[in-house]
Short mmCIF file of C-alpha atoms in Angstrom, two decimals:
data_model
loop_
_atom_site.label_atom_id
_atom_site.label_comp_id
_atom_site.label_asym_id
_atom_site.label_seq_id
_atom_site.Cartn_x
_atom_site.Cartn_y
_atom_site.Cartn_z
CA UNK A 1 162.76 151.43 117.83
CA UNK A 2 159.57 151.42 116.22
CA UNK A 3 157.84 154.46 115.28
CA UNK A 4 155.08 153.63 112.29
CA UNK A 5 152.86 150.29 111.63
CA UNK A 6 150.51 149.10 109.22
CA UNK A 7 147.39 147.73 110.11
CA UNK A 8 144.83 147.37 107.13
CA UNK A 9 142.77 144.63 108.07
CA UNK A 10 139.17 145.00 108.77
CA UNK A 11 137.94 144.37 112.24
CA UNK A 12 136.50 141.04 111.69
CA UNK A 13 139.78 139.64 109.58
CA UNK A 14 141.77 140.95 112.40
CA UNK A 15 139.67 138.96 114.91
CA UNK A 16 140.05 136.32 112.05
CA UNK A 17 143.67 136.42 111.96
CA UNK A 18 144.59 136.26 115.54
CA UNK A 19 142.77 133.20 116.64
CA UNK A 20 144.69 131.51 119.63
CA UNK A 21 144.66 128.44 121.56
CA UNK A 22 143.76 128.17 125.27
CA UNK A 23 145.55 126.24 128.05
CA UNK A 24 143.66 123.01 126.82
CA UNK A 25 144.75 123.46 123.24
CA UNK A 26 141.49 124.57 121.89
CA UNK A 27 141.12 126.94 119.25
CA UNK A 28 139.47 130.24 119.89
CA UNK A 29 138.46 133.55 118.04
CA UNK A 30 138.76 136.42 120.04
CA UNK A 31 135.93 139.14 120.15
CA UNK A 32 136.17 142.64 120.29
CA UNK A 33 135.68 144.60 123.49
CA UNK A 34 132.24 146.29 123.39
CA UNK A 35 132.58 149.41 121.23
CA UNK A 36 136.14 148.81 120.36
CA UNK A 37 135.88 147.44 116.87
CA UNK A 38 134.09 150.84 115.86
CA UNK A 39 136.96 152.62 117.51
CA UNK A 40 139.68 150.95 115.28
CA UNK A 41 140.22 152.31 111.81
CA UNK A 42 142.77 150.35 109.40
CA UNK A 43 145.55 152.35 108.09
CA UNK A 44 149.09 151.78 106.22
CA UNK A 45 150.35 154.78 108.51
CA UNK A 46 149.65 154.22 112.16
CA UNK A 47 151.72 156.51 114.36
CA UNK A 48 152.14 157.19 118.09
CA UNK A 49 148.86 158.40 119.67
CA UNK A 50 146.82 156.57 117.39
CA UNK A 51 144.78 153.26 118.02
CA UNK A 52 145.85 150.10 117.25
CA UNK A 53 144.14 146.71 117.81
CA UNK A 54 145.61 144.68 120.81
CA UNK A 55 145.06 141.26 122.16
CA UNK A 56 145.22 140.80 125.94
CA UNK A 57 143.48 138.39 128.46
CA UNK A 58 140.11 139.15 129.28
CA UNK A 59 140.77 138.51 133.16
CA UNK A 60 142.03 142.57 132.83
CA UNK A 61 138.32 143.88 131.77
CA UNK A 62 136.08 141.15 133.73
CA UNK A 63 137.58 139.98 136.67
CA UNK A 64 135.31 136.58 136.42
CA UNK A 65 136.86 135.83 133.15
CA UNK A 66 139.10 133.08 132.41
CA UNK A 67 142.83 134.11 132.49
CA UNK A 68 143.52 132.29 129.11
CA UNK A 69 140.59 133.87 127.51
CA UNK A 70 141.65 136.39 124.96
CA UNK A 71 139.96 139.58 123.64
CA UNK A 72 140.41 142.42 121.23
CA UNK A 73 140.97 145.67 121.94
CA UNK A 74 141.58 149.15 120.49
CA UNK A 75 144.13 151.23 122.59
CA UNK A 76 146.24 154.59 121.93
CA UNK A 77 150.08 153.94 121.13
CA UNK A 78 152.15 155.69 123.53
CA UNK A 79 151.36 154.38 127.37
CA UNK A 80 150.09 156.66 129.96
CA UNK A 81 150.74 155.46 133.06
CA UNK A 82 147.50 155.14 135.66
CA UNK A 83 149.39 157.71 138.06
CA UNK A 84 149.71 160.57 135.53
CA UNK A 85 148.07 163.46 137.38
CA UNK A 86 147.48 165.79 134.53
CA UNK A 87 143.96 166.11 132.69
CA UNK A 88 145.58 165.86 129.13
CA UNK A 89 147.94 162.71 128.18
CA UNK A 90 149.29 164.71 125.40
CA UNK A 91 150.94 166.81 128.24
CA UNK A 92 153.33 163.77 129.39
CA UNK A 93 156.91 164.87 129.15
CA UNK A 94 158.27 162.06 127.39
CA UNK A 95 157.83 159.69 125.12
CA UNK A 96 156.10 155.99 125.85
CA UNK A 97 155.82 154.71 122.52
CA UNK A 98 158.76 152.67 122.99
CA UNK A 99 159.96 150.73 125.92
CA UNK A 100 163.45 148.88 125.62
CA UNK A 101 163.30 145.38 127.38
CA UNK A 102 166.38 145.82 129.39
CA UNK A 103 164.91 148.67 130.96
CA UNK A 104 161.55 147.75 132.08
CA UNK A 105 162.30 146.80 135.82
CA UNK A 106 164.11 149.97 136.03
CA UNK A 107 161.26 152.27 134.94
CA UNK A 108 158.08 152.81 136.95
CA UNK A 109 156.11 153.54 134.35
CA UNK A 110 157.07 150.14 132.70
CA UNK A 111 157.54 148.34 135.93
CA UNK A 112 154.22 148.54 137.30
CA UNK A 113 152.37 147.23 134.59
CA UNK A 114 154.72 144.34 134.23
CA UNK A 115 154.45 143.25 137.51
CA UNK A 116 150.65 143.51 137.46
CA UNK A 117 150.53 141.05 134.60
CA UNK A 118 149.34 143.69 132.51
CA UNK A 119 151.17 142.24 128.89
CA UNK A 120 149.72 143.06 125.51
CA UNK A 121 150.01 141.80 121.97
CA UNK A 122 150.09 144.87 119.46
CA UNK A 123 148.53 143.36 115.94
CA UNK A 124 150.10 144.88 112.63
CA UNK A 125 150.76 143.59 109.04
CA UNK A 126 154.39 145.38 109.46
CA UNK A 127 156.42 148.20 110.95
CA UNK A 128 158.29 150.72 109.20
CA UNK A 129 162.02 151.51 109.70
CA UNK A 130 164.24 153.73 108.26
CA UNK A 131 168.24 152.97 107.55
CA UNK A 132 170.24 156.09 107.24
CA UNK A 133 172.20 156.70 103.86
CA UNK A 134 174.65 159.55 103.92
CA UNK A 135 172.36 162.52 103.99
CA UNK A 136 169.18 160.47 102.89
CA UNK A 137 167.05 157.96 105.08
CA UNK A 138 165.75 154.75 103.22
CA UNK A 139 162.39 153.45 104.35
CA UNK A 140 161.46 149.72 104.79
CA UNK A 141 158.23 147.65 105.50
CA UNK A 142 159.20 144.87 107.71
CA UNK A 143 157.00 141.69 108.42
CA UNK A 144 156.58 138.03 108.73
CA UNK A 145 157.30 136.02 105.52
CA UNK A 146 154.02 135.01 104.11
CA UNK A 147 152.65 131.54 103.17
CA UNK A 148 151.97 130.55 99.58
CA UNK A 149 148.73 131.61 98.07
CA UNK A 150 146.05 129.01 98.49
CA UNK A 151 143.62 129.85 96.05
CA UNK A 152 144.25 126.79 94.06
CA UNK A 153 143.75 124.57 96.81
CA UNK A 154 140.01 126.09 97.44
CA UNK A 155 138.96 124.10 94.48
CA UNK A 156 138.71 121.21 96.95
CA UNK A 157 135.68 121.28 98.98
CA UNK A 158 137.73 119.86 102.11
CA UNK A 159 140.41 122.76 101.57
CA UNK A 160 137.32 125.23 101.06
CA UNK A 161 135.81 124.27 104.43
CA UNK A 162 139.08 124.27 106.29
CA UNK A 163 139.45 127.72 105.03
CA UNK A 164 136.49 128.86 106.67
CA UNK A 165 137.71 128.10 110.14
CA UNK A 166 141.52 129.00 109.46
CA UNK A 167 142.47 132.80 108.30
CA UNK A 168 144.08 132.15 105.06
CA UNK A 169 145.14 135.90 104.49
CA UNK A 170 147.93 138.17 105.53
CA UNK A 171 150.22 137.07 108.76
CA UNK A 172 149.90 139.82 111.23
CA UNK A 173 152.64 140.45 113.43
CA UNK A 174 152.41 139.59 117.01
CA UNK A 175 154.46 142.42 119.08
CA UNK A 176 154.77 142.24 122.79
CA UNK A 177 153.73 145.05 124.50
CA UNK A 178 152.76 146.50 127.95
CA UNK A 179 149.79 148.51 128.73
CA UNK A 180 148.29 150.74 131.24
CA UNK A 181 144.64 151.87 132.32
CA UNK A 182 144.71 156.03 132.97
CA UNK A 183 141.69 157.95 134.28
CA UNK A 184 141.54 161.72 133.92
CA UNK A 185 141.41 163.25 137.72
CA UNK A 186 138.09 164.65 136.86
CA UNK A 187 137.12 160.90 136.13
CA UNK A 188 135.51 160.13 132.64
CA UNK A 189 135.65 157.05 130.51
CA UNK A 190 139.33 155.13 131.41
CA UNK A 191 142.07 155.49 128.49
CA UNK A 192 143.94 152.19 127.81
CA UNK A 193 147.12 152.51 126.42
CA UNK A 194 150.18 150.82 125.47
CA UNK A 195 154.00 150.80 124.48
CA UNK A 196 155.82 148.56 122.15
CA UNK A 197 158.45 146.76 123.77
CA UNK A 198 162.06 146.73 121.68
CA UNK A 199 165.05 144.71 121.80
CA UNK A 200 168.78 144.61 119.92
CA UNK A 201 167.88 144.38 116.43
CA UNK A 202 168.51 140.62 114.91
CA UNK A 203 171.28 140.18 112.72
CA UNK A 204 169.07 140.23 109.62
CA UNK A 205 167.66 143.74 110.25
CA UNK A 206 170.92 145.17 112.15
CA UNK A 207 171.60 146.87 108.76
CA UNK A 208 168.79 148.94 108.94
CA UNK A 209 168.61 149.69 112.55
CA UNK A 210 169.86 148.69 115.89
CA UNK A 211 166.81 147.92 117.54
CA UNK A 212 163.28 146.44 116.81
CA UNK A 213 159.90 145.42 118.05
CA UNK A 214 159.88 142.36 120.32
CA UNK A 215 158.29 139.90 118.18
CA UNK A 216 156.37 136.77 119.59
CA UNK A 217 156.98 134.38 116.77
CA UNK A 218 154.60 131.63 117.72
CA UNK A 219 151.19 130.72 119.03
CA UNK A 220 152.80 129.00 122.04
CA UNK A 221 154.56 132.32 122.64
CA UNK A 222 151.89 134.76 122.17
CA UNK A 223 149.85 132.62 124.73
CA UNK A 224 152.41 132.56 127.41
CA UNK A 225 153.24 136.45 127.15
CA UNK A 226 149.36 136.89 127.67
CA UNK A 227 148.86 134.29 130.36
CA UNK A 228 149.92 136.25 133.51
CA UNK A 229 148.18 133.78 135.49
CA UNK A 230 150.58 130.76 134.55
CA UNK A 231 153.52 132.78 133.65
CA UNK A 232 155.12 134.98 136.17
CA UNK A 233 156.85 138.13 134.84
CA UNK A 234 160.67 136.87 135.07
CA UNK A 235 159.72 134.06 132.76
CA UNK A 236 157.42 136.23 130.51
CA UNK A 237 160.80 138.32 129.61
CA UNK A 238 162.72 135.44 128.66
CA UNK A 239 159.93 135.55 125.85
CA UNK A 240 161.38 138.53 124.60
CA UNK A 241 164.27 137.68 122.08
CA UNK A 242 165.92 139.24 118.71
CA UNK A 243 165.38 136.36 116.38
CA UNK A 244 165.72 136.04 112.67
CA UNK A 245 161.94 135.50 111.81
CA UNK A 246 161.06 138.52 109.47
CA UNK A 247 161.68 139.88 106.01
CA UNK A 248 161.37 143.50 104.28
CA UNK A 249 161.44 145.45 101.52
CA UNK A 250 162.30 148.69 100.66
CA UNK A 251 159.68 151.37 100.14
CA UNK A 252 160.45 155.06 98.75
CA UNK A 253 159.64 157.74 96.41
CA UNK A 254 162.94 157.22 95.06
CA UNK A 255 163.70 154.58 91.99
CA UNK A 256 164.16 150.89 93.14
CA UNK A 257 166.54 148.36 91.84
CA UNK A 258 163.99 145.72 90.77
CA UNK A 259 166.63 143.06 89.77
CA UNK A 260 168.11 143.39 93.64
CA UNK A 261 167.55 140.16 95.60
CA UNK A 262 164.55 139.87 97.75
CA UNK A 263 164.59 137.91 100.96
CA UNK A 264 161.21 136.60 100.26
CA UNK A 265 158.78 136.35 97.25
CA UNK A 266 155.57 138.04 98.47
CA UNK A 267 152.28 135.41 98.29
CA UNK A 268 149.28 136.10 96.73
CA UNK A 269 147.73 137.59 100.00
CA UNK A 270 151.11 139.35 100.58
CA UNK A 271 150.66 141.10 97.29
CA UNK A 272 146.92 142.40 97.90
CA UNK A 273 148.19 143.86 100.98
CA UNK A 274 151.19 145.58 100.00
CA UNK A 275 149.41 146.53 96.77
CA UNK A 276 146.94 148.51 99.51
CA UNK A 277 149.83 149.92 101.14
CA UNK A 278 151.55 151.08 97.61
CA UNK A 279 148.24 152.47 96.22
CA UNK A 280 146.84 153.96 99.68
CA UNK A 281 148.68 157.33 99.78
CA UNK A 282 147.28 158.02 96.24
CA UNK A 283 143.82 156.49 95.91
CA UNK A 284 142.66 156.48 99.54
CA UNK A 285 142.13 158.93 101.96
CA UNK A 286 143.50 157.29 105.18
CA UNK A 287 141.09 158.92 108.43
CA UNK A 288 144.18 158.36 110.75
CA UNK A 289 146.91 159.78 108.36
CA UNK A 290 144.43 162.42 107.73
CA UNK A 291 143.57 163.41 111.33
CA UNK A 292 146.90 162.89 112.60
CA UNK A 293 148.93 166.07 113.47
CA UNK A 294 152.34 165.40 112.19
CA UNK A 295 155.59 167.63 112.69
CA UNK A 296 157.35 168.50 109.25
CA UNK A 297 160.18 165.94 110.20
CA UNK A 298 156.95 163.22 110.31
CA UNK A 299 156.02 164.08 107.26
CA UNK A 300 159.10 164.21 105.46
CA UNK A 301 159.55 160.49 106.73
CA UNK A 302 156.40 159.00 105.82
CA UNK A 303 157.15 156.19 103.55
CA UNK A 304 156.04 156.40 99.83
CA UNK A 305 156.34 153.71 97.12
CA UNK A 306 158.09 154.17 93.86
CA UNK A 307 156.40 153.36 90.58
CA UNK A 308 158.51 150.79 90.00
CA UNK A 309 158.02 149.09 93.32
CA UNK A 310 154.30 149.41 93.09
CA UNK A 311 154.32 147.66 89.75
CA UNK A 312 156.53 144.61 91.45
CA UNK A 313 154.38 144.56 94.38
CA UNK A 314 150.91 144.80 92.41
CA UNK A 315 152.12 141.86 90.22
CA UNK A 316 149.54 140.54 87.36
CA UNK A 317 146.38 140.85 89.55
CA UNK A 318 145.16 144.58 90.48
CA UNK A 319 141.84 143.53 92.28
CA UNK A 320 142.20 143.39 95.94
CA UNK A 321 139.79 140.85 97.37
CA UNK A 322 139.05 139.90 100.66
CA UNK A 323 140.13 136.33 102.06
#
């Protein structure tokens, strides 16, 4: 399952970080749906019913737009089906934050969006998952391995020019999802909401949890998932695979053994993002974390960084810079 994510980039950085290639192989940078950049709030603790940045085909919003043109939108986490008859989405009797890939075609809530081509990509720095250890639960932060820092390369004018056009910061997770458009019976502004598709956990993550988000690991996978005009539903479902493409580290209020073997040494940009995560709960008042109505169990499960882990993540450079 997937119940917590982080997305800490500013709106313009999200746009730069998820540039894509259209059918002709041309590099494009998606813009935000009008007004949605203001709705998005960076957060290290995104929960169901909060809003997240989502990439989708612009054709869903403009019938005259090319199918392979992408746009960013802020969507509510937890799909509200278009046929829901109540006036308040919170009255739904079941959770739609996650959708099991093997059940999509069996459940009307997900089958209809899939057959309409309403596929999307949820963007996140990473997600949290908890591993049960006897009576305790150990949280982990899971994300794409990050490239090495290019600060030294930027002394070269050609490399600097290249960095202007290519994102060199934190590599965002690209998670397959389905979305729907719901309007209250009394009318008003439509609500766009999504569900994270999950698959069986990959071998490297199975010791933490038996499920994981369906991650689209490359540009071509992202393009094909979003291009509902070229890639039909059956072929799109074949893109949902359990692949070993992720790395992780523990996050906890308990002491952490810093001599343990780590799967990947964080890059400079990775350290900056994780430093933000590590300091967020004590140095920043996160608007979404503050406003979200959490149960006591939710609050207990909120991941926290240990002091030792903070030192390891922050490294020698304590100052955060935007790339």
